[in-house]
């Protein structure tokens, strides 16, 4: 049975490593990363304090009758 020729394996592996590195860098370059939202000035924000009725109905305790 003939011997397996491993003389070119080192060259093949060493040429493969930079190629894989470059492919991974190109893949990471094209991905969209999460960016945190911009902070807004709190004095300019207007909040609607009144709750919507659909949410208040679900948040009532069970001991109280629901008011529609």
PDB file of N, CA and C in Angstrom:
ATOM      1  N   UNK A   1       0.852  -1.179   0.000  1.00  0.00           N
ATOM      2  CA  UNK A   1       0.000   0.000   0.000  1.00  0.00           C
ATOM      3  C   UNK A   1       0.898   1.242   0.000  1.00  0.00           C
ATOM      4  N   UNK A   2       0.620   2.219  -0.867  1.00  0.00           N
ATOM      5  CA  UNK A   2       1.519   3.382  -0.947  1.00  0.00           C
ATOM      6  C   UNK A   2       1.353   4.314   0.259  1.00  0.00           C
ATOM      7  N   UNK A   3       2.416   5.025   0.566  1.00  0.00           N
ATOM      8  CA  UNK A   3       2.415   5.981   1.660  1.00  0.00           C
ATOM      9  C   UNK A   3       1.697   7.262   1.227  1.00  0.00           C
ATOM     10  N   UNK A   4       1.059   7.917   2.192  1.00  0.00           N
ATOM     11  CA  UNK A   4       0.389   9.181   1.915  1.00  0.00           C
ATOM     12  C   UNK A   4       1.433  10.296   1.876  1.00  0.00           C
ATOM     13  N   UNK A   5       1.465  11.034   0.792  1.00  0.00           N
ATOM     14  CA  UNK A   5       2.451  12.106   0.630  1.00  0.00           C
ATOM     15  C   UNK A   5       1.974  13.347   1.384  1.00  0.00           C
ATOM     16  N   UNK A   6       2.655  13.685   2.457  1.00  0.00           N
ATOM     17  CA  UNK A   6       2.273  14.837   3.279  1.00  0.00           C
ATOM     18  C   UNK A   6       3.235  16.005   3.104  1.00  0.00           C
ATOM     19  N   UNK A   7       4.048  15.989   2.089  1.00  0.00           N
ATOM     20  CA  UNK A   7       5.056  17.036   1.944  1.00  0.00           C
ATOM     21  C   UNK A   7       4.446  18.394   1.602  1.00  0.00           C
ATOM     22  N   UNK A   8       3.285  18.430   0.988  1.00  0.00           N
ATOM     23  CA  UNK A   8       2.685  19.722   0.602  1.00  0.00           C
ATOM     24  C   UNK A   8       1.651  20.204   1.612  1.00  0.00           C
ATOM     25  N   UNK A   9       1.399  19.456   2.660  1.00  0.00           N
ATOM     26  CA  UNK A   9       0.368  19.841   3.605  1.00  0.00           C
ATOM     27  C   UNK A   9       0.716  21.146   4.322  1.00  0.00           C
ATOM     28  N   UNK A  10       1.943  21.314   4.722  1.00  0.00           N
ATOM     29  CA  UNK A  10       2.333  22.535   5.439  1.00  0.00           C
ATOM     30  C   UNK A  10       2.112  23.768   4.570  1.00  0.00           C
ATOM     31  N   UNK A  11       2.488  23.707   3.311  1.00  0.00           N
ATOM     32  CA  UNK A  11       2.299  24.841   2.402  1.00  0.00           C
ATOM     33  C   UNK A  11       0.818  25.106   2.178  1.00  0.00           C
ATOM     34  N   UNK A  12       0.039  24.061   2.049  1.00  0.00           N
ATOM     35  CA  UNK A  12      -1.405  24.220   1.834  1.00  0.00           C
ATOM     36  C   UNK A  12      -2.073  24.868   3.046  1.00  0.00           C
ATOM     37  N   UNK A  13      -1.745  24.405   4.223  1.00  0.00           N
ATOM     38  CA  UNK A  13      -2.341  24.953   5.444  1.00  0.00           C
ATOM     39  C   UNK A  13      -1.906  26.402   5.653  1.00  0.00           C
ATOM     40  N   UNK A  14      -0.640  26.689   5.424  1.00  0.00           N
ATOM     41  CA  UNK A  14      -0.152  28.055   5.617  1.00  0.00           C
ATOM     42  C   UNK A  14      -0.742  29.025   4.594  1.00  0.00           C
ATOM     43  N   UNK A  15      -1.067  28.564   3.410  1.00  0.00           N
ATOM     44  CA  UNK A  15      -1.719  29.424   2.423  1.00  0.00           C
ATOM     45  C   UNK A  15      -3.201  29.576   2.738  1.00  0.00           C
ATOM     46  N   UNK A  16      -3.787  28.584   3.394  1.00  0.00           N
ATOM     47  CA  UNK A  16      -5.208  28.621   3.717  1.00  0.00           C
ATOM     48  C   UNK A  16      -5.505  29.600   4.851  1.00  0.00           C
ATOM     49  N   UNK A  17      -4.617  29.730   5.820  1.00  0.00           N
ATOM     50  CA  UNK A  17      -4.872  30.575   6.983  1.00  0.00           C
ATOM     51  C   UNK A  17      -5.088  32.048   6.621  1.00  0.00           C
ATOM     52  N   UNK A  18      -4.233  32.698   5.836  1.00  0.00           N
ATOM     53  CA  UNK A  18      -4.520  34.092   5.478  1.00  0.00           C
ATOM     54  C   UNK A  18      -5.786  34.233   4.630  1.00  0.00           C
ATOM     55  N   UNK A  19      -6.049  33.227   3.804  1.00  0.00           N
ATOM     56  CA  UNK A  19      -7.255  33.275   2.986  1.00  0.00           C
ATOM     57  C   UNK A  19      -8.502  33.246   3.858  1.00  0.00           C
ATOM     58  N   UNK A  20      -8.540  32.346   4.836  1.00  0.00           N
ATOM     59  CA  UNK A  20      -9.674  32.290   5.750  1.00  0.00           C
ATOM     60  C   UNK A  20      -9.795  33.572   6.573  1.00  0.00           C
ATOM     61  N   UNK A  21      -8.678  34.127   6.980  1.00  0.00           N
ATOM     62  CA  UNK A  21      -8.699  35.382   7.737  1.00  0.00           C
ATOM     63  C   UNK A  21      -9.307  36.502   6.895  1.00  0.00           C
ATOM     64  N   UNK A  22      -8.898  36.611   5.651  1.00  0.00           N
ATOM     65  CA  UNK A  22      -9.444  37.665   4.786  1.00  0.00           C
ATOM     66  C   UNK A  22     -10.930  37.458   4.506  1.00  0.00           C
ATOM     67  N   UNK A  23     -11.341  36.223   4.318  1.00  0.00           N
ATOM     68  CA  UNK A  23     -12.771  35.959   4.088  1.00  0.00           C
ATOM     69  C   UNK A  23     -13.594  36.358   5.306  1.00  0.00           C
ATOM     70  N   UNK A  24     -13.115  36.019   6.507  1.00  0.00           N
ATOM     71  CA  UNK A  24     -13.845  36.391   7.718  1.00  0.00           C
ATOM     72  C   UNK A  24     -13.888  37.900   7.911  1.00  0.00           C
ATOM     73  N   UNK A  25     -12.804  38.584   7.589  1.00  0.00           N
ATOM     74  CA  UNK A  25     -12.798  40.037   7.712  1.00  0.00           C
ATOM     75  C   UNK A  25     -13.793  40.674   6.752  1.00  0.00           C
ATOM     76  N   UNK A  26     -13.886  40.152   5.539  1.00  0.00           N
ATOM     77  CA  UNK A  26     -14.846  40.686   4.579  1.00  0.00           C
ATOM     78  C   UNK A  26     -16.277  40.411   5.009  1.00  0.00           C
ATOM     79  N   UNK A  27     -16.519  39.250   5.601  1.00  0.00           N
ATOM     80  CA  UNK A  27     -17.863  38.939   6.093  1.00  0.00           C
ATOM     81  C   UNK A  27     -18.237  39.870   7.250  1.00  0.00           C
ATOM     82  N   UNK A  28     -17.308  40.094   8.161  1.00  0.00           N
ATOM     83  CA  UNK A  28     -17.593  40.969   9.295  1.00  0.00           C
ATOM     84  C   UNK A  28     -17.752  42.421   8.866  1.00  0.00           C
ATOM     85  N   UNK A  29     -17.090  42.794   7.797  1.00  0.00           N
ATOM     86  CA  UNK A  29     -17.197  44.160   7.301  1.00  0.00           C
ATOM     87  C   UNK A  29     -18.595  44.455   6.766  1.00  0.00           C
ATOM     88  N   UNK A  30     -19.252  43.429   6.232  1.00  0.00           N
ATOM     89  CA  UNK A  30     -20.567  43.623   5.623  1.00  0.00           C
ATOM     90  C   UNK A  30     -21.730  43.380   6.572  1.00  0.00           C
ATOM     91  N   UNK A  31     -21.473  43.033   7.828  1.00  0.00           N
ATOM     92  CA  UNK A  31     -22.570  42.791   8.762  1.00  0.00           C
ATOM     93  C   UNK A  31     -23.015  44.096   9.392  1.00  0.00           C
ATOM     94  N   UNK A  32     -24.295  44.148   9.752  1.00  0.00           N
ATOM     95  CA  UNK A  32     -24.855  45.316  10.434  1.00  0.00           C
ATOM     96  C   UNK A  32     -24.767  45.082  11.931  1.00  0.00           C
ATOM     97  N   UNK A  33     -24.081  45.961  12.617  1.00  0.00           N
ATOM     98  CA  UNK A  33     -23.941  45.851  14.055  1.00  0.00           C
ATOM     99  C   UNK A  33     -24.965  46.759  14.724  1.00  0.00           C
ATOM    100  N   UNK A  34     -25.369  46.364  15.916  1.00  0.00           N
ATOM    101  CA  UNK A  34     -26.329  47.159  16.673  1.00  0.00           C
ATOM    102  C   UNK A  34     -25.704  48.483  17.081  1.00  0.00           C
ATOM    103  N   UNK A  35     -26.455  49.559  16.870  1.00  0.00           N
ATOM    104  CA  UNK A  35     -26.016  50.868  17.319  1.00  0.00           C
ATOM    105  C   UNK A  35     -27.046  51.389  18.305  1.00  0.00           C
ATOM    106  N   UNK A  36     -26.610  51.848  19.474  1.00  0.00           N
ATOM    107  CA  UNK A  36     -27.574  52.329  20.461  1.00  0.00           C
ATOM    108  C   UNK A  36     -28.303  53.563  19.935  1.00  0.00           C
ATOM    109  N   UNK A  37     -29.559  53.745  20.338  1.00  0.00           N
ATOM    110  CA  UNK A  37     -30.302  54.910  19.866  1.00  0.00           C
ATOM    111  C   UNK A  37     -29.695  56.200  20.395  1.00  0.00           C
ATOM    112  N   UNK A  38     -29.902  57.248  19.665  1.00  0.00           N
ATOM    113  CA  UNK A  38     -29.385  58.545  20.085  1.00  0.00           C
ATOM    114  C   UNK A  38     -30.153  59.028  21.299  1.00  0.00           C
ATOM    115  N   UNK A  39     -29.437  59.636  22.233  1.00  0.00           N
ATOM    116  CA  UNK A  39     -30.110  60.170  23.417  1.00  0.00           C
ATOM    117  C   UNK A  39     -30.799  61.472  23.045  1.00  0.00           C
ATOM    118  N   UNK A  40     -32.010  61.630  23.549  1.00  0.00           N
ATOM    119  CA  UNK A  40     -32.782  62.834  23.278  1.00  0.00           C
ATOM    120  C   UNK A  40     -32.826  63.697  24.532  1.00  0.00           C
ATOM    121  N   UNK A  41     -33.066  64.944  24.318  1.00  0.00           N
ATOM    122  CA  UNK A  41     -33.177  65.870  25.433  1.00  0.00           C
ATOM    123  C   UNK A  41     -34.494  65.583  26.162  1.00  0.00           C
ATOM    124  N   UNK A  42     -34.465  65.256  27.476  1.00  0.00           N
ATOM    125  CA  UNK A  42     -35.700  64.900  28.171  1.00  0.00           C
ATOM    126  C   UNK A  42     -36.688  66.061  28.290  1.00  0.00           C
ATOM    127  N   UNK A  43     -36.204  67.276  28.216  1.00  0.00           N
ATOM    128  CA  UNK A  43     -37.125  68.404  28.336  1.00  0.00           C
ATOM    129  C   UNK A  43     -37.967  68.578  27.077  1.00  0.00           C
ATOM    130  N   UNK A  44     -37.503  68.036  25.950  1.00  0.00           N
ATOM    131  CA  UNK A  44     -38.247  68.175  24.709  1.00  0.00           C
ATOM    132  C   UNK A  44     -39.248  67.038  24.497  1.00  0.00           C
ATOM    133  N   UNK A  45     -39.161  65.990  25.291  1.00  0.00           N
ATOM    134  CA  UNK A  45     -40.059  64.860  25.110  1.00  0.00           C
ATOM    135  C   UNK A  45     -41.401  65.148  25.776  1.00  0.00           C
ATOM    136  N   UNK A  46     -42.453  64.816  25.087  1.00  0.00           N
ATOM    137  CA  UNK A  46     -43.784  64.957  25.670  1.00  0.00           C
ATOM    138  C   UNK A  46     -44.351  63.571  25.898  1.00  0.00           C
ATOM    139  N   UNK A  47     -44.870  63.336  27.086  1.00  0.00           N
ATOM    140  CA  UNK A  47     -45.386  62.028  27.438  1.00  0.00           C
ATOM    141  C   UNK A  47     -46.900  62.117  27.596  1.00  0.00           C
ATOM    142  N   UNK A  48     -47.571  61.111  27.095  1.00  0.00           N
ATOM    143  CA  UNK A  48     -48.995  60.998  27.303  1.00  0.00           C
ATOM    144  C   UNK A  48     -49.204  60.204  28.585  1.00  0.00           C
ATOM    145  N   UNK A  49     -49.659  60.878  29.656  1.00  0.00           N
ATOM    146  CA  UNK A  49     -49.733  60.267  30.967  1.00  0.00           C
ATOM    147  C   UNK A  49     -50.956  59.357  31.090  1.00  0.00           C
ATOM    148  N   UNK A  50     -52.034  59.671  30.407  1.00  0.00           N
ATOM    149  CA  UNK A  50     -53.247  58.869  30.526  1.00  0.00           C
ATOM    150  C   UNK A  50     -53.040  57.504  29.889  1.00  0.00           C
ATOM    151  N   UNK A  51     -53.459  56.492  30.600  1.00  0.00           N
ATOM    152  CA  UNK A  51     -53.357  55.148  30.076  1.00  0.00           C
ATOM    153  C   UNK A  51     -54.473  54.876  29.103  1.00  0.00           C
ATOM    154  N   UNK A  52     -54.214  53.991  28.209  1.00  0.00           N
ATOM    155  CA  UNK A  52     -55.263  53.586  27.292  1.00  0.00           C
ATOM    156  C   UNK A  52     -56.181  52.594  28.011  1.00  0.00           C
ATOM    157  N   UNK A  53     -57.482  52.656  27.747  1.00  0.00           N
ATOM    158  CA  UNK A  53     -58.417  51.786  28.473  1.00  0.00           C
ATOM    159  C   UNK A  53     -58.138  50.290  28.276  1.00  0.00           C
ATOM    160  N   UNK A  54     -57.636  49.900  27.107  1.00  0.00           N
ATOM    161  CA  UNK A  54     -57.397  48.478  26.891  1.00  0.00           C
ATOM    162  C   UNK A  54     -56.337  47.938  27.840  1.00  0.00           C
ATOM    163  N   UNK A  55     -55.388  48.778  28.249  1.00  0.00           N
ATOM    164  CA  UNK A  55     -54.368  48.320  29.175  1.00  0.00           C
ATOM    165  C   UNK A  55     -54.863  48.367  30.614  1.00  0.00           C
ATOM    166  N   UNK A  56     -55.686  49.325  30.946  1.00  0.00           N
ATOM    167  CA  UNK A  56     -56.159  49.387  32.329  1.00  0.00           C
ATOM    168  C   UNK A  56     -57.086  48.226  32.630  1.00  0.00           C
ATOM    169  N   UNK A  57     -57.800  47.708  31.643  1.00  0.00           N
ATOM    170  CA  UNK A  57     -58.686  46.578  31.879  1.00  0.00           C
ATOM    171  C   UNK A  57     -57.884  45.329  32.234  1.00  0.00           C
ATOM    172  N   UNK A  58     -56.765  45.135  31.591  1.00  0.00           N
ATOM    173  CA  UNK A  58     -55.988  43.932  31.858  1.00  0.00           C
ATOM    174  C   UNK A  58     -55.181  44.050  33.140  1.00  0.00           C
ATOM    175  N   UNK A  59     -54.976  45.256  33.637  1.00  0.00           N
ATOM    176  CA  UNK A  59     -54.155  45.435  34.832  1.00  0.00           C
ATOM    177  C   UNK A  59     -54.986  45.510  36.108  1.00  0.00           C
ATOM    178  N   UNK A  60     -56.313  45.472  36.015  1.00  0.00           N
ATOM    179  CA  UNK A  60     -57.129  45.531  37.219  1.00  0.00           C
ATOM    180  C   UNK A  60     -56.948  44.263  38.042  1.00  0.00           C
ATOM    181  N   UNK A  61     -56.949  44.391  39.366  1.00  0.00           N
ATOM    182  CA  UNK A  61     -56.887  43.183  40.194  1.00  0.00           C
ATOM    183  C   UNK A  61     -58.149  42.336  39.995  1.00  0.00           C
ATOM    184  N   UNK A  62     -58.032  41.050  40.259  1.00  0.00           N
ATOM    185  CA  UNK A  62     -59.154  40.147  40.025  1.00  0.00           C
ATOM    186  C   UNK A  62     -60.303  40.377  41.004  1.00  0.00           C
ATOM    187  N   UNK A  63     -60.026  40.936  42.175  1.00  0.00           N
ATOM    188  CA  UNK A  63     -61.078  41.125  43.163  1.00  0.00           C
ATOM    189  C   UNK A  63     -62.020  42.278  42.797  1.00  0.00           C
ATOM    190  N   UNK A  64     -61.628  43.161  41.955  1.00  0.00           N
ATOM    191  CA  UNK A  64     -62.478  44.276  41.562  1.00  0.00           C
ATOM    192  C   UNK A  64     -63.215  43.939  40.275  1.00  0.00           C
ATOM    193  N   UNK A  65     -64.481  44.334  40.170  1.00  0.00           N
ATOM    194  CA  UNK A  65     -65.192  44.097  38.916  1.00  0.00           C
ATOM    195  C   UNK A  65     -64.642  44.990  37.819  1.00  0.00           C
ATOM    196  N   UNK A  66     -64.633  44.487  36.633  1.00  0.00           N
ATOM    197  CA  UNK A  66     -64.125  45.269  35.516  1.00  0.00           C
ATOM    198  C   UNK A  66     -65.157  46.309  35.113  1.00  0.00           C
ATOM    199  N   UNK A  67     -64.675  47.510  34.872  1.00  0.00           N
ATOM    200  CA  UNK A  67     -65.552  48.589  34.447  1.00  0.00           C
ATOM    201  C   UNK A  67     -65.265  48.874  32.981  1.00  0.00           C
ATOM    202  N   UNK A  68     -66.308  48.801  32.183  1.00  0.00           N
ATOM    203  CA  UNK A  68     -66.136  49.037  30.746  1.00  0.00           C
ATOM    204  C   UNK A  68     -66.541  50.416  30.363  1.00  0.00           C
TER     205      UNK A  68
END
